[in-house]
Short mmCIF file of C-alpha atoms and ligand atoms in Angstrom, two decimals:
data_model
loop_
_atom_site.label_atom_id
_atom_site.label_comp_id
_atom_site.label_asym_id
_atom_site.label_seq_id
_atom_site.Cartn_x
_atom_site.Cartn_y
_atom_site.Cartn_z
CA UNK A 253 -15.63 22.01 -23.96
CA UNK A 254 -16.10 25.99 -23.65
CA UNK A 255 -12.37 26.83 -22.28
CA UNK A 256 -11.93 30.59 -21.71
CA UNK A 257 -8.74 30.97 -19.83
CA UNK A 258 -6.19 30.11 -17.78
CA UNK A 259 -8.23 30.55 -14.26
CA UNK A 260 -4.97 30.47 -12.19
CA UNK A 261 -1.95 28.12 -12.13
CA UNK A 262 -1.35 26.68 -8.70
CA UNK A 263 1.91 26.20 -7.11
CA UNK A 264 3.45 23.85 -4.34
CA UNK A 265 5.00 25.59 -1.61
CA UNK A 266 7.10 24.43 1.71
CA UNK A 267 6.04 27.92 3.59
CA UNK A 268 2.69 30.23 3.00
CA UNK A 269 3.74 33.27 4.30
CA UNK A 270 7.89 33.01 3.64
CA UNK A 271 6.23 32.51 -0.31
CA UNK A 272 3.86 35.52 -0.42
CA UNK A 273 7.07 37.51 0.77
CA UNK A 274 8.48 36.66 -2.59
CA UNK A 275 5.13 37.20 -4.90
CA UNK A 276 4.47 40.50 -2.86
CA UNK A 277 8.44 41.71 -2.64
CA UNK A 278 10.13 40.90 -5.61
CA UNK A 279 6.94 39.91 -8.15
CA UNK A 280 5.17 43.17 -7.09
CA UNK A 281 1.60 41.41 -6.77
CA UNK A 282 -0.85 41.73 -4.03
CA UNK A 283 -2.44 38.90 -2.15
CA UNK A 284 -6.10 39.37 -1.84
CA UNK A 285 -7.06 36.32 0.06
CA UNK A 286 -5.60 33.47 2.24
CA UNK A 287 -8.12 30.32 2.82
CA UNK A 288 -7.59 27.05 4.12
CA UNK A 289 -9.45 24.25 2.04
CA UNK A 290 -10.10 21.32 4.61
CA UNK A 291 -11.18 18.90 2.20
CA UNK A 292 -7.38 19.22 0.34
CA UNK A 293 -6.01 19.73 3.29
CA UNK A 294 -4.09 23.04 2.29
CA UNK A 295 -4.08 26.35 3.33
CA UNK A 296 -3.80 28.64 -0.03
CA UNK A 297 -3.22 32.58 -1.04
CA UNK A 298 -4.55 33.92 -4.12
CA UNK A 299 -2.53 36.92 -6.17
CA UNK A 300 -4.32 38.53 -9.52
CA UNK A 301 -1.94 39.13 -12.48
CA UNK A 302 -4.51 40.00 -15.01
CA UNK A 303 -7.45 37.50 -15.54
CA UNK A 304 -5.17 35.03 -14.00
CA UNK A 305 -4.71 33.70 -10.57
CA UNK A 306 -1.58 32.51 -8.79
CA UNK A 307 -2.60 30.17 -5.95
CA UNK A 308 0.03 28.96 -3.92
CA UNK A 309 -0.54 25.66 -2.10
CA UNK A 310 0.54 24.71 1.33
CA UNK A 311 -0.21 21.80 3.00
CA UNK A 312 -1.08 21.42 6.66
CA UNK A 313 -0.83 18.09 7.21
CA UNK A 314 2.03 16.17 6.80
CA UNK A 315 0.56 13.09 4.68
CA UNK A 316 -1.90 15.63 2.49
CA UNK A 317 -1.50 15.32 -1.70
CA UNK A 318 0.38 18.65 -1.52
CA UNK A 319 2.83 17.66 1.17
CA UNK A 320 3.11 13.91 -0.85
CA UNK A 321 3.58 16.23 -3.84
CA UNK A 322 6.94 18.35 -2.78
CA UNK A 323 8.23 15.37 -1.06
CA UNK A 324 8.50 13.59 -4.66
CA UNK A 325 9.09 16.18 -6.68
CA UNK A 326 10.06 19.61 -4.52
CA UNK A 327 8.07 22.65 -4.85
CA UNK A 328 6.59 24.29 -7.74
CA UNK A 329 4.34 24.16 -10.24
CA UNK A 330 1.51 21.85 -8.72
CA UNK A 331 -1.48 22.18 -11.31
CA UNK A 332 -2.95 24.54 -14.04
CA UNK A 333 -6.69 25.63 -13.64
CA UNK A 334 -8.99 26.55 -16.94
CA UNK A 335 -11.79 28.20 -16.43
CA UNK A 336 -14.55 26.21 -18.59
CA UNK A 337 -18.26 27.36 -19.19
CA UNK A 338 -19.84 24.25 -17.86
CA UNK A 339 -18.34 22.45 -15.17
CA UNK A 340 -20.62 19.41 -15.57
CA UNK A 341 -20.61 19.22 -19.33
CA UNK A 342 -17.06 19.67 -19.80
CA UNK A 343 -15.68 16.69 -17.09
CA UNK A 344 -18.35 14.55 -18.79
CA UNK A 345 -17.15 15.62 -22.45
CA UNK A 346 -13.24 14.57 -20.62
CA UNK A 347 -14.46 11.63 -19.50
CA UNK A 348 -15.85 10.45 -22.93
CA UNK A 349 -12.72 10.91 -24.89
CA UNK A 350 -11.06 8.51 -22.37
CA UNK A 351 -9.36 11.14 -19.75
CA UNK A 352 -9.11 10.23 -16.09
CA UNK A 353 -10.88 12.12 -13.59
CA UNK A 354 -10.15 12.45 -10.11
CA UNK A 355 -13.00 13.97 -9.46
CA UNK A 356 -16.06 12.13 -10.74
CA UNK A 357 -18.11 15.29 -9.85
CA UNK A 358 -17.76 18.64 -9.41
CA UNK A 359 -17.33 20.06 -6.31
CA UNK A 360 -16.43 23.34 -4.33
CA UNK A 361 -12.92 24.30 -4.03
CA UNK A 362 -11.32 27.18 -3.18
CA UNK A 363 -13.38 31.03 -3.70
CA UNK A 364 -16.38 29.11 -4.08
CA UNK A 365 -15.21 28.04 -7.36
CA UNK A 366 -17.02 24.55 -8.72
CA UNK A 367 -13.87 22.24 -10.05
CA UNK A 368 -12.90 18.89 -10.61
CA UNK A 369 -9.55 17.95 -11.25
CA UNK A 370 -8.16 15.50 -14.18
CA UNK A 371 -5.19 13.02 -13.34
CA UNK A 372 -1.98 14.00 -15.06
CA UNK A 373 -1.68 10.39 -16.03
CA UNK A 374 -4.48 10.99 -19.20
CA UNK A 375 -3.38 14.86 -19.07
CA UNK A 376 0.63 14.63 -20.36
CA UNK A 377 1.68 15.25 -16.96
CA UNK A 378 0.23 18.23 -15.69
CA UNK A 379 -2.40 17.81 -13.32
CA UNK A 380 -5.20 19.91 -14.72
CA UNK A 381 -8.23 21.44 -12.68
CA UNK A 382 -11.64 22.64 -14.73
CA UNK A 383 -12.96 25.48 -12.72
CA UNK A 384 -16.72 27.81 -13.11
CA UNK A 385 -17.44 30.22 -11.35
CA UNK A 386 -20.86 30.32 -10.98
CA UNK A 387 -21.25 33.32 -9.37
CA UNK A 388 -20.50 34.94 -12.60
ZN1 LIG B 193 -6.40 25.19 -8.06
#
């Protein structure tokens, strides 16, 4: 697997706009974009530090993974997203080595990146997401 760098790390949050306050206020950082990802059923804003992303993750409905998510374990840090070379290659090169995927293909998430996410079961707890952006 090609792994170039941390794509962005995504955080948990209870409210969107009461947490961009805090990245924007206190952090200093700018958020570019807000979009709501149907599928995941969250609505998420996107901040650049560097080559790095911070997505922040709300959910807007009340039985969606990200709302499941803070009711176990409170908000925070949700799931770390590498940015990978070849989407395809490297979930099947996961797979192989005995790591379980949640997604069993790749598929669009959000800024029309191509990911698939790997269950922090096989992943030492931290739910990891390959992303490629193949616009690049
Ligand atoms: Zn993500």
């Amino acid at each position: 697997m090609q792994t170039t760098h941390i794509e962005h790390i995504g955080i948990a949050v209870k409210d969107l706009d009461e947490s961009i306050r805090f990245y924007e206020e206190v952090l200093g950082l700018e958020c570019y974009n807000i979009e709501e990802v149907a599928d995941q059923r969250v609505r998420t804003a996107f901040f650049k530090v560097g080559q790095t992303k911070v997505e922040l993750l709300e959910s807007t409905s009340d039985d969606g993974p990200v709302a499941k998510f803070i009711e176990k374990r409170g908000e925070g840090v949700h799931h770390i997203a590498y940015a990978v070379k070849n989407i395809s290659e490297a979930l099947e090169h996961a797979r192989q080595r005995g790591v379980q995927a949640i997604d069993q293909e790749p598929r669009k998430g959000a800024e029309g990146l191509d990911i698939a996410f790997l269950h922090p079961r096989s992943t030492h707890g931290v739910l990891t997401e390959l992303c490629e952006d193949k616009t690049k």
